[in-house]
Coordinates of C-alpha atoms and ligand atoms in Angstrom, one line a residue:
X1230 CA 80.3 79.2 93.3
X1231 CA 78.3 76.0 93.4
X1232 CA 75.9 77.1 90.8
X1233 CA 78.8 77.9 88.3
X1234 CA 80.6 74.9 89.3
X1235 CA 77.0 72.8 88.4
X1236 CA 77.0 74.8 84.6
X1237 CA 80.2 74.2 84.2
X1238 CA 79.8 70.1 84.5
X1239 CA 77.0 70.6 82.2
X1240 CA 78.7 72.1 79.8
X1241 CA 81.2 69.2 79.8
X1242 CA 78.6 66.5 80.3
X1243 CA 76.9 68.3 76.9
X1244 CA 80.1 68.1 75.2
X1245 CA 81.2 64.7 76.0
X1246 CA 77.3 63.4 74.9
X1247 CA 77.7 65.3 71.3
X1248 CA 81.1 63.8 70.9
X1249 CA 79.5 60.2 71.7
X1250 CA 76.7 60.5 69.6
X1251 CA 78.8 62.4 66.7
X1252 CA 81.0 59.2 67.0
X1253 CA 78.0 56.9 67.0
X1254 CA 76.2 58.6 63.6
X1255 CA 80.3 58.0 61.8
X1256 CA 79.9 54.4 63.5
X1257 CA 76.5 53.8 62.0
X1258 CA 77.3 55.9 58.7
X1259 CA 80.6 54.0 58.3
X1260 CA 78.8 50.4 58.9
X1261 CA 78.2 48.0 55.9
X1262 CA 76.6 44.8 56.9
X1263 CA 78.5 41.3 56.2
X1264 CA 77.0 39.0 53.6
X1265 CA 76.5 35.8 54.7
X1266 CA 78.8 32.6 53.7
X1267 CA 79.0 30.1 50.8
X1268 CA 79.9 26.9 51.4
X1269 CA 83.3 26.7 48.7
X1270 CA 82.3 26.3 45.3
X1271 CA 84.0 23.5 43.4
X1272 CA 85.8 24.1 40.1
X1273 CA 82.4 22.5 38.2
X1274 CA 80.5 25.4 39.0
X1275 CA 82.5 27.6 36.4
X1276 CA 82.9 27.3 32.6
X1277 CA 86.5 27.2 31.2
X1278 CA 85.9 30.4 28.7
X1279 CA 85.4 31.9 32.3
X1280 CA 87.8 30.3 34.2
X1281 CA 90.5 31.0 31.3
X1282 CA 89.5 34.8 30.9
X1283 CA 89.9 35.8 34.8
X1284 CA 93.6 34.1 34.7
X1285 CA 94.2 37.1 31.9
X1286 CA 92.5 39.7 33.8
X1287 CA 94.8 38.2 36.8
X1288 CA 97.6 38.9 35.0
X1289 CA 96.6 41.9 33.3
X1290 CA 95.7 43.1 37.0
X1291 CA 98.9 42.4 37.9
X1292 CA 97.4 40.5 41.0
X1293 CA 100.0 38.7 42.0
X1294 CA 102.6 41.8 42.9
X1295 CA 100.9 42.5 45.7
X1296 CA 98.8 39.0 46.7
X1297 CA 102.3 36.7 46.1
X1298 CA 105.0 36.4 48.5
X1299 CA 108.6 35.8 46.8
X1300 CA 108.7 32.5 47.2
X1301 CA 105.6 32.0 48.3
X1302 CA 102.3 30.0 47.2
X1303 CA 100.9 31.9 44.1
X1304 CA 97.8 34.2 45.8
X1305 CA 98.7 33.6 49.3
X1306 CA 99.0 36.7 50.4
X1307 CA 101.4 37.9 52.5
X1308 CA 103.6 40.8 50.6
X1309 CA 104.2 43.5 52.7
X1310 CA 103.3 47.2 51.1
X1311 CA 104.5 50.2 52.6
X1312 CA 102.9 52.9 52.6
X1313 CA 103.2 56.7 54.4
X1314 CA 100.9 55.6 56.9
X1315 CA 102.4 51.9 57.9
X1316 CA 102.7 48.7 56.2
X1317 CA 100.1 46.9 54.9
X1318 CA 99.8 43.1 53.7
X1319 CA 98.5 41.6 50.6
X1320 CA 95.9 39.1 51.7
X1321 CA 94.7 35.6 50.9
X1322 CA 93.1 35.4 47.9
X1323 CA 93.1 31.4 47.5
X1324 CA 89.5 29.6 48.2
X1325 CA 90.7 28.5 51.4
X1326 CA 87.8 29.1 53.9
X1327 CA 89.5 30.2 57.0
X1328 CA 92.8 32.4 56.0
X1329 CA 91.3 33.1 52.0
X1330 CA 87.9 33.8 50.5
X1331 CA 86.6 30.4 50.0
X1332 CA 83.3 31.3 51.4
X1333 CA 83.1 34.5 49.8
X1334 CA 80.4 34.5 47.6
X1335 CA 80.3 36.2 44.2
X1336 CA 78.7 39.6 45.1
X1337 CA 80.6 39.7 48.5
X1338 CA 83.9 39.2 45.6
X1339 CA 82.2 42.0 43.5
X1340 CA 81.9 44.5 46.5
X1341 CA 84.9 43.9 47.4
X1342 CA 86.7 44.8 43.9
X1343 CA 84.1 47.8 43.4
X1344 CA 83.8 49.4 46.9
X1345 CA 86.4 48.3 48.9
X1346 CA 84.5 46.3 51.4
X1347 CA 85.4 43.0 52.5
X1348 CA 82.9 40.0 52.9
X1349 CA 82.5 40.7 56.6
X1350 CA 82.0 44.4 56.2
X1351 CA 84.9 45.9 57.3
X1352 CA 86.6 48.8 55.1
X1353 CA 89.4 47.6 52.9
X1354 CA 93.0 50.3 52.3
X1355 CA 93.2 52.1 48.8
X1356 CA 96.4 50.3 48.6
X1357 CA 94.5 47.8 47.1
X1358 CA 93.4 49.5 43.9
X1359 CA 89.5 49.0 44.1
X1360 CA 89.0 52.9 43.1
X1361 CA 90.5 51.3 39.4
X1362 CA 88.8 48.1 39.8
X1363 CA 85.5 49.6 40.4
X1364 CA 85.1 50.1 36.5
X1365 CA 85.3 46.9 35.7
X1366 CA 81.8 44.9 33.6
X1367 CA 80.2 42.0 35.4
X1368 CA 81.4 39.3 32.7
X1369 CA 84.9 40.4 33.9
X1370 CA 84.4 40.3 37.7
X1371 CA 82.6 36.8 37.0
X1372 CA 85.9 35.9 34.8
X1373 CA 87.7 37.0 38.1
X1374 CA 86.1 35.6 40.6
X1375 CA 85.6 32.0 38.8
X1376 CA 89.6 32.3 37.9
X1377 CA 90.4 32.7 41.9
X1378 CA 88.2 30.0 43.4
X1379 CA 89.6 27.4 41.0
X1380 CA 93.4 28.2 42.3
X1381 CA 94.5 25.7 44.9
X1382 CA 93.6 26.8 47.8
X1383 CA 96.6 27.7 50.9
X1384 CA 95.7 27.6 54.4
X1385 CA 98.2 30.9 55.1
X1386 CA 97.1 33.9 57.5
X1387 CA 99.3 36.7 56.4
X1388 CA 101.4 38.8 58.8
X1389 CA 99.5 41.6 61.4
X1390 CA 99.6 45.2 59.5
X1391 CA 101.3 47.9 61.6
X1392 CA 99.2 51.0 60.5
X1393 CA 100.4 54.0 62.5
X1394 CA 97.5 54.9 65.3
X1395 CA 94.4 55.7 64.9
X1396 CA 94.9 53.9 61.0
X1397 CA 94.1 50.8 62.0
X1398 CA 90.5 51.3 62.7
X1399 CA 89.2 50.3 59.7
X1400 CA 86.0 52.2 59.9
X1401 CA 88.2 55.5 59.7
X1402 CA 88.6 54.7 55.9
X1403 CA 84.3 55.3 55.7
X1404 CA 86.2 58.9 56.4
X1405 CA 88.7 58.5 53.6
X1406 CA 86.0 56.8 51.0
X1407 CA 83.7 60.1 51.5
X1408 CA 86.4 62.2 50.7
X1409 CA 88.5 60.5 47.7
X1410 CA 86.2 57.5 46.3
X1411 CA 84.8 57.9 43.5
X1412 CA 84.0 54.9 42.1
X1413 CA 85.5 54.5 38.0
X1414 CA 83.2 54.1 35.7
X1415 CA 83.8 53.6 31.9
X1416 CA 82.1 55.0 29.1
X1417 CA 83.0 54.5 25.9
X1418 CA 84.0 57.3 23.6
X1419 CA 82.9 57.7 20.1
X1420 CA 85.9 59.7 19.0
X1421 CA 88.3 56.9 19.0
X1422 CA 88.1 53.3 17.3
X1423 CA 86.8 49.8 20.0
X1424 CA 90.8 49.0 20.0
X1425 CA 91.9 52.5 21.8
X1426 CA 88.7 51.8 24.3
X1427 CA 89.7 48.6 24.5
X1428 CA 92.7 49.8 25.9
X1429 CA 91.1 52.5 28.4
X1430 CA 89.1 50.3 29.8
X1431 CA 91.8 47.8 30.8
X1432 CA 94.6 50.6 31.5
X1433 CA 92.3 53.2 33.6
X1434 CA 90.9 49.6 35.1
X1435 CA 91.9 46.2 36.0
X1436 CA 95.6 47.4 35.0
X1437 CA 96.0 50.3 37.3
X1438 CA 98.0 51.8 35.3
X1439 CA 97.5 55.4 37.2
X1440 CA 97.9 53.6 40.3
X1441 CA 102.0 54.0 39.9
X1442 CA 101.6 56.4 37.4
X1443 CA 99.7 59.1 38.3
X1444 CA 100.3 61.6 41.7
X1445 CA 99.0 61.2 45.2
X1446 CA 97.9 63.6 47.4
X1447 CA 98.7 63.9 51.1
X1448 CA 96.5 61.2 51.8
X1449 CA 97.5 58.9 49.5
X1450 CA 94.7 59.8 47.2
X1451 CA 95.2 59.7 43.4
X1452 CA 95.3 63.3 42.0
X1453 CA 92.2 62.2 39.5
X1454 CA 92.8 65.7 38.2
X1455 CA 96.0 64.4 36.7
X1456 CA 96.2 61.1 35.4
X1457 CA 99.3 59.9 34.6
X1458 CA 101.5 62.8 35.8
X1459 CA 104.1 60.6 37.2
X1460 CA 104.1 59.2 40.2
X1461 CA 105.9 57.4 43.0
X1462 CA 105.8 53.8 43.9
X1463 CA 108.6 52.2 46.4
X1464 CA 110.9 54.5 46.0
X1465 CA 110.9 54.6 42.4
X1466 CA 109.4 56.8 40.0
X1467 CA 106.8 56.2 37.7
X1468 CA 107.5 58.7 34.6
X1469 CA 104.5 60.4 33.2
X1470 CA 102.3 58.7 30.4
X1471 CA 100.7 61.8 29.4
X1472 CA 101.8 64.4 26.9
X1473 CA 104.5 65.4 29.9
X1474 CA 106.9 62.3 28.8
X1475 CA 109.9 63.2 29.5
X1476 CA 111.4 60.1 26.8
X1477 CA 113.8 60.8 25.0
X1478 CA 112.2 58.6 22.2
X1479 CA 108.4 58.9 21.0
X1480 CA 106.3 55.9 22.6
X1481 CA 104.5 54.6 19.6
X1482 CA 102.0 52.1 19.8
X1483 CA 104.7 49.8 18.2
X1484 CA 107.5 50.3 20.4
X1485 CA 104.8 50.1 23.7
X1486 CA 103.5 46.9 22.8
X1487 CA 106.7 45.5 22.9
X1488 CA 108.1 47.6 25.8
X1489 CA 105.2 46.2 27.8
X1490 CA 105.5 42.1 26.5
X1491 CA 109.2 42.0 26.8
X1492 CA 109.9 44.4 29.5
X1493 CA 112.7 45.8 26.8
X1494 CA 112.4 48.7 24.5
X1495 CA 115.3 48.7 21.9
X1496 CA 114.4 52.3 21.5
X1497 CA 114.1 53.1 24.9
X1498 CA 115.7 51.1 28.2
X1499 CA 114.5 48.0 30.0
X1500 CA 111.4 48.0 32.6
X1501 CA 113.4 48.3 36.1
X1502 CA 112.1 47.8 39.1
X1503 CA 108.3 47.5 40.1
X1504 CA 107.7 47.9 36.0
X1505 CA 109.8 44.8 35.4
X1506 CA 106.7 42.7 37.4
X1507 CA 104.1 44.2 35.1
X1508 CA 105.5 43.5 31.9
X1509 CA 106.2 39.8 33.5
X1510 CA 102.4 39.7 33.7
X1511 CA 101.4 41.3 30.7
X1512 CA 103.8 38.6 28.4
X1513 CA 101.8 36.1 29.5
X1514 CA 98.5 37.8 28.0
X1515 CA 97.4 36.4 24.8
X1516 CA 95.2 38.1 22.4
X1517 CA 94.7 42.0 21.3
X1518 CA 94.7 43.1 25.3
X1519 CA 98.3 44.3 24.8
X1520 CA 97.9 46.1 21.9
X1521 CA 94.8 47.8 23.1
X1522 CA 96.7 48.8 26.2
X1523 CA 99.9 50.2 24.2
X1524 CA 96.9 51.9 21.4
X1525 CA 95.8 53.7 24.4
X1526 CA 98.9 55.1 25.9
X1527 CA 100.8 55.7 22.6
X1528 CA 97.6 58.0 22.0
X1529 CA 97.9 60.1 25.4
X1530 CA 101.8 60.4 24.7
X1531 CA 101.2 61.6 21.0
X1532 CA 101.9 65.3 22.2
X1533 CA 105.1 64.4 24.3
X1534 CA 108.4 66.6 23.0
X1535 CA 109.9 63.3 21.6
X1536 CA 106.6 62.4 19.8
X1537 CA 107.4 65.7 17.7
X1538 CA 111.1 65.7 17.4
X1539 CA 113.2 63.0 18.4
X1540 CA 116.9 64.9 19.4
X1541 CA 120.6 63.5 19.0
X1542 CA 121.4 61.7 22.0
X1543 CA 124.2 63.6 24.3
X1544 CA 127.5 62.4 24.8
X1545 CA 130.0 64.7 26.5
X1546 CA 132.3 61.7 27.6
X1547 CA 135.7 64.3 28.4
X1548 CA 133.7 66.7 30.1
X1549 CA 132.3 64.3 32.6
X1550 CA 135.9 62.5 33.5
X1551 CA 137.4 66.1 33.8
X1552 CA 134.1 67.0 35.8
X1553 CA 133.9 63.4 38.3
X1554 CA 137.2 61.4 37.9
X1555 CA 136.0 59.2 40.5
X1556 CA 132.6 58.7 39.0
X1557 CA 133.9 57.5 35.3
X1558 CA 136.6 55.0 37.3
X1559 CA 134.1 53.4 39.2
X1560 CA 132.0 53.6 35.7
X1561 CA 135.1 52.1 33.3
X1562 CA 135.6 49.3 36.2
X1563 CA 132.1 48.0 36.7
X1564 CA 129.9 49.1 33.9
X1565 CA 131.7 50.2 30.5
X1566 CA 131.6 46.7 29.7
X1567 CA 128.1 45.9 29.6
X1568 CA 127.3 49.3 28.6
X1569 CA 129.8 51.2 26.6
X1570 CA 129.0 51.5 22.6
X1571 CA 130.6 48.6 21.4
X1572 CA 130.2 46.4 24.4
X1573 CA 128.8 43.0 23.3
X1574 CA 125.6 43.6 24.9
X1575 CA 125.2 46.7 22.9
X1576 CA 126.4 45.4 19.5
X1577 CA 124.1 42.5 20.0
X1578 CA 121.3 45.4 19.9
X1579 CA 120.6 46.1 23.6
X1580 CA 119.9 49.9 24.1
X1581 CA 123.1 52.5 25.0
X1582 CA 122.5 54.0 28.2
X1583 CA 121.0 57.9 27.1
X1584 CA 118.1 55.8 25.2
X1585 CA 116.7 55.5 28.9
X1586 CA 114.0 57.7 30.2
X1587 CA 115.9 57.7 33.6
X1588 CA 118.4 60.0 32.4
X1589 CA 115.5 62.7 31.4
X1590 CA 113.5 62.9 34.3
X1591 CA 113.3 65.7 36.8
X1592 CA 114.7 63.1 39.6
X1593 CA 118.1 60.8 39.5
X1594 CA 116.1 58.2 41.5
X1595 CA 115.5 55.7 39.1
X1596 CA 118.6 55.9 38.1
X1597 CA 120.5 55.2 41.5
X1598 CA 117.5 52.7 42.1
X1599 CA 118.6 50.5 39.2
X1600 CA 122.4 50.5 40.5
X1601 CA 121.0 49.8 43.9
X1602 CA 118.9 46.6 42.7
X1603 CA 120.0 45.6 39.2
X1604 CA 117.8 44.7 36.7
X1605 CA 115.6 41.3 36.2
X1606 CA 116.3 39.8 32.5
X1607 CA 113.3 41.0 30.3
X1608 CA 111.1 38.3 29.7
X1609 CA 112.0 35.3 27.8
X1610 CA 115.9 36.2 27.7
X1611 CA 118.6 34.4 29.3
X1612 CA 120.6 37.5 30.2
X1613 CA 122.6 40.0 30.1
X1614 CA 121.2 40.7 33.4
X1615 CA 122.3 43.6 35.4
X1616 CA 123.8 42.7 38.8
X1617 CA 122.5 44.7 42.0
X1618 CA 125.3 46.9 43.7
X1619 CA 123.3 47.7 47.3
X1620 CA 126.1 45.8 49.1
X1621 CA 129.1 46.9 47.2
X1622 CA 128.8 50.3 46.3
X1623 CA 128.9 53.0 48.7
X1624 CA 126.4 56.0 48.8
X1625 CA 129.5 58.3 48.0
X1626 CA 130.0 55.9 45.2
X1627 CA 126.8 56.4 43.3
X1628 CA 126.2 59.5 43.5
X1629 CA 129.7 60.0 41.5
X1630 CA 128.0 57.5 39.3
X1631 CA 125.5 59.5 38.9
X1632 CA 126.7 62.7 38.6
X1633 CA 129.3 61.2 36.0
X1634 CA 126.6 59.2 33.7
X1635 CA 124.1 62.9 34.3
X1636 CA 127.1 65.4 32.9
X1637 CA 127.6 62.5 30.3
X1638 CA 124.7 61.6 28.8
X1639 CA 121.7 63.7 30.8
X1640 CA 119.4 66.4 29.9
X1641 CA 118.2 67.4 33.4
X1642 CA 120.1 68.9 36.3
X1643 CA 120.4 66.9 39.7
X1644 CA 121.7 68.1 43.2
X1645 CA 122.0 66.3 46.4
X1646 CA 122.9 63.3 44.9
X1647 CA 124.4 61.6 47.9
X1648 CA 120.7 62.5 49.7
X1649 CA 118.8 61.0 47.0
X1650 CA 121.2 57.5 47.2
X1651 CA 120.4 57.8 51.5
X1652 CA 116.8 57.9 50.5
X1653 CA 116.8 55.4 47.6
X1654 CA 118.0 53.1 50.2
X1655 CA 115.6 54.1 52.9
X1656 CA 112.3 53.8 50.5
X1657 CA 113.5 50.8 48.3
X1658 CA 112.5 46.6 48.1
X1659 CA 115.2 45.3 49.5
Ligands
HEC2556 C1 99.0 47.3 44.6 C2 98.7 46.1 45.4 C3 97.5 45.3 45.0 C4 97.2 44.8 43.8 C5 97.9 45.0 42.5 C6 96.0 43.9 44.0 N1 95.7 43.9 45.3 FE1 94.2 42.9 46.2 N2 94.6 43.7 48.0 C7 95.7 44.5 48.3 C8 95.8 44.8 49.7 C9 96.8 45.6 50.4 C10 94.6 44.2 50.2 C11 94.2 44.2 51.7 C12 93.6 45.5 52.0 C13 93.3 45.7 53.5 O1 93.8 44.9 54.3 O2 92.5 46.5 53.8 C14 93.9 43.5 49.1 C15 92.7 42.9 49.3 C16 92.1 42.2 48.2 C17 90.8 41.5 48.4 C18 90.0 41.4 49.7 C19 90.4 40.1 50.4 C20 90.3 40.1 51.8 O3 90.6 39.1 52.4 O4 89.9 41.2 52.4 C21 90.5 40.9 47.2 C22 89.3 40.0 46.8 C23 91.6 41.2 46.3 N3 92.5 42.0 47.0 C24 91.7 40.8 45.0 C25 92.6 41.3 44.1 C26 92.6 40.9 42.7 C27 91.7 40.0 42.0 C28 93.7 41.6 42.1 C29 94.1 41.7 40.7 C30 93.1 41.9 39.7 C31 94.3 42.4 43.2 N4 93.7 42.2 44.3 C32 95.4 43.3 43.0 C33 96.6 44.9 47.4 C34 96.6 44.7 46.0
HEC2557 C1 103.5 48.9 40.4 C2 103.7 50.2 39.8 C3 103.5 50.3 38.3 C4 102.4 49.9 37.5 C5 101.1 49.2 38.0 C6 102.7 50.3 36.2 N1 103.9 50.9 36.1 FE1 104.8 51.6 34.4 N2 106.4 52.1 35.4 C7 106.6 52.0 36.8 C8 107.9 52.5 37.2 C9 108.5 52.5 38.6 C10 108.6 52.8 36.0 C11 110.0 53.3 35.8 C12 110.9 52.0 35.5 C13 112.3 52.3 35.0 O1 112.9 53.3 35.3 O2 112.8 51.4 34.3 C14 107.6 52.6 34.9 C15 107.9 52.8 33.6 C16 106.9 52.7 32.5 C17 107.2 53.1 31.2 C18 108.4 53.6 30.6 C19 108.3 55.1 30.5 C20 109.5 55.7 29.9 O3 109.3 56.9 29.3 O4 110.6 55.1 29.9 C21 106.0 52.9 30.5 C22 105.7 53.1 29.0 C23 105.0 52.3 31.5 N3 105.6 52.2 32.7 C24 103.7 52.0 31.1 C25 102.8 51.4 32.0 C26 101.5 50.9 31.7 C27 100.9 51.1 30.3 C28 101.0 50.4 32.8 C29 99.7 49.7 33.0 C30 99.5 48.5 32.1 C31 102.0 50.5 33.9 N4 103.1 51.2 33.4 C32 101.8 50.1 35.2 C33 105.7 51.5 37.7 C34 104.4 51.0 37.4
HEC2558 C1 126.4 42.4 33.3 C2 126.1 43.5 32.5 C3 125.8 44.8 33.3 C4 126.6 45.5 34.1 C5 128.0 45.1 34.7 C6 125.9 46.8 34.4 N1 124.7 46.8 33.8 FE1 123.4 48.4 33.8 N2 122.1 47.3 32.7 C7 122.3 46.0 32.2 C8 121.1 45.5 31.5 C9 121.0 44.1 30.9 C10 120.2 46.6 31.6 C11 118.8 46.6 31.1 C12 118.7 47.3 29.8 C13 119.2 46.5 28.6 O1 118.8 45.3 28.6 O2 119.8 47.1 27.8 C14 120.9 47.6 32.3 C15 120.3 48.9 32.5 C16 120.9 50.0 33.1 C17 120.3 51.3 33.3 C18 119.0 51.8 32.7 C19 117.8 51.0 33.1 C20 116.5 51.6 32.6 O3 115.5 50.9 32.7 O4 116.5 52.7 32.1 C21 121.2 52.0 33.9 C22 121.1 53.5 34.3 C23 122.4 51.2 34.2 N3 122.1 50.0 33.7 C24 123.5 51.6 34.9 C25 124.6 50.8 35.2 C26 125.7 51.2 36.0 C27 125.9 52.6 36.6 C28 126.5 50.1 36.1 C29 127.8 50.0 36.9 C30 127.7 50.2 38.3 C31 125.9 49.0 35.4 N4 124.7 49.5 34.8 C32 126.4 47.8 35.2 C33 123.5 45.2 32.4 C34 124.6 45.6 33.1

């Protein structure tokens, strides 16, 4: 008995010793020393060209979405980004040198942006797009970098993150890296003119694009299988910018440009929700970086159904009243007149409604997402804005929105509206 009882607390002991020392080789393989500390560089040690081209990759970046509180101090940090796992913050990126990265020197900056590691070595989420910013040249990291530690800098330490456990120890995302990260590299191709690889560069790179666009696995990895297949991004969808489109209207490199610098498409609808921030950025970008961009994506689109045959736009307005009574008297009370043909708004050449890429998409959430939260004014335009309806509609409510404005103007069939609204609400920005 004694003797089987002395194997059996061997086995153990063997097993608890290959579990240590399996843990130790992750520790060791997960490890990435800290570079050392700079004393804050002062705004003389960077040219202006330099200085002036890392304020459009900024913008271009779309840095401030996540790195800029509402309200807050421009690169302070602080936004909170859920994510299936918990909710992360956006950190200090100001040169202050306790709560930013004012003693970050340039490669620990560079690492950072390419591999995801911060200046003292600890791994850094995917939410923060480094597996896009990893393609980006060394002029443009320098631009970048010079850009950040010239902004003023803010002493603010941003809020705890709550990852759910074990998430929160950061060297489990060694685990993560060897399984998804694959750092981006650009190559130019030869088939296509410097303008379109202009705009891969910056839309595959600093710009993310896929990063909303494109689907996530399980893990929150990006699908790299299937760039811009559509994607999910607080509760909104990002519709697919691949030959998928479901638009309505072709995306040409004409109508992008100025969908993406005005954050309105005449032919199209208004950039809601988390799209209405980038185009905000992207207006402020001088130069051919726009057009690039919209070359680019006007090019992976050029297969899309409405790229071949643009179709008459549906309007079934007496089948939807008989259909959802309630819907169209909710819809002739708070809507028809912003929105109707022949509403002001629309005779002064806003879109109608059907123009909109929500109403052709496999999922109504855009749609109620928009009622929810309303819509910004596009850049540069004093209004019409569209007012939010969170706290005044009810979830019964939009959903017979919804179904009205589908069997009206749609091409895709919805259920479960009242679900989807729940959700909407649930996953949303307030
Ligand atoms: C989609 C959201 C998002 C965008 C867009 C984004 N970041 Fe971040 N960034 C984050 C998050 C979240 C972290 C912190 C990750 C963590 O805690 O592991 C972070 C961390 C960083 C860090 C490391 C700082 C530190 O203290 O650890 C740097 C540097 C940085 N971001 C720079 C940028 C720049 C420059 C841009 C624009 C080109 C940018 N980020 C755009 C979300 C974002
Ligand atoms: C932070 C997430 C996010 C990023 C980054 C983002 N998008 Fe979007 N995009 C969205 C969402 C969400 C929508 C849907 C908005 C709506 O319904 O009005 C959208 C809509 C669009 C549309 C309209 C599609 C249609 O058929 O109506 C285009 C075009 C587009 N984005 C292009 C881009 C490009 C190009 C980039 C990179 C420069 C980009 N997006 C970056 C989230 C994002
Ligand atoms: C004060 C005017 C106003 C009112 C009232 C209004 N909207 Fe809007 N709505 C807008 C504006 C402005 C846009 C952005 C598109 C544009 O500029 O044409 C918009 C966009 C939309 C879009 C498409 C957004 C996109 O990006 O595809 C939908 C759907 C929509 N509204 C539904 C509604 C519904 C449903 C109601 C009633 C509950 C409503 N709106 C009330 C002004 C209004």
């Amino acid at each position: 008995m004694t003797r089987h009882f002395a194997s059996g607390r061997r086995v153990a002991l063997l097993v608890v010793a290959v579990v240590v020392l399996l843990f130790v080789a992750f520790l060791i393989f997960a490890h990435r020393p800290a570079i050392a500390e700079i004393a804050p560089p002062t705004r003389g040690a960077f040219s202006e060209t330099d200085i002036a081209r890392g304020a459009e990759l900024a913008r271009i970046g779309n840095c401030t979405s996540c790195h800029t509180a509402k309200g807050g101090r421009p690169f302070a940090g602080g936004v909170p980004i859920a994510t299936p796992f918990g909710t992360l913050h956006g950190t200090n990126i100001t040169p202050d040198p306790v709560t930013g990265i004012g003693r970050w020197s340039e490669p620990a900056f560079a690492r950072s942006m390419r591999q995801g590691v911060a200046r003292d070595g600890s791994h850094l989420y995917p939410a923060f797009p480094y597996d896009h910013f990893s393609s980006l040249t060394d002029a443009d990291l320098h631009g970048l970098y010079a850009f950040l530690m010239t902004r003023r800098p803010v002493h603010l330490e941003p809020p705890a993150n709550r990852m759910i456990p074990p998430l929160g120890f950061r060297p489990l995302l060694a685990g993560w890296k060897l399984l998804f990260f694959r750092p981006a590299r650009f190559t130019t191709d030869p088939g296509h003119d410097a303008l379109w690889n202009r705009g891969k560069y910056l839309g595959d790179g600093i710009a993310h694009c896929g990063g909303c666009h494109s689907p996530r696995g399980v893990l929150g990895n990006e699908k790299t299988d299937q760039p811009y297949a559509g994607g999910w991004v607080d509760g909104w969808y990002a519709p697919p910018l691949d030959a998928t489109s479901p638009a309505i209207r072709a995306w040409t490199a004409d109508r992008l440009e100025t969908y993406l610098r005005t954050g309105l498409s005449t032919t199209h609808a208004a950039a809601a929700g988390p799209m209405g921030a980038v185009a905000h950025n992207l207006a402020q970008v001088r130069g051919p970086d726009v057009r690039a961009i919209a070359t680019y994506y006007a090019d992976l689109m050029a297969r899309a159904p409405a790229a071949r045959r643009e179709p008459p736009l549906p309007d079934r307005a007496d089948a939807a009243i008989r259909a959802h009574p309630e819907g169209a008297a909710l819809y002739a009370g708070a809507c028809a007149m912003c929105h109707e043909p022949g509403a002001p708004m629309v005779v002064a050449g806003r879109p109608v409604l059907p123009l909109g890429t929500q109403f052709h998409e496999h999922t109504p959430r855009d749609m109620i997402q928009t009622i929810l939260q309303g819509v910004a004014p596009p850049v540069g335009a004093q209004g019409p804005y569209m007012p939010a309806y969170a706290g005044t509609l009810s979830d019964t409510q939009v959903a017979q929105l919804v179904a009205y404005l589908q069997t009206r103007h749609g091409t895709v069939r919805w259920d479960d509206l009242e679900k989807e609204v729940a959700r909407a609400r649930k996953e949303g920005k307030p």
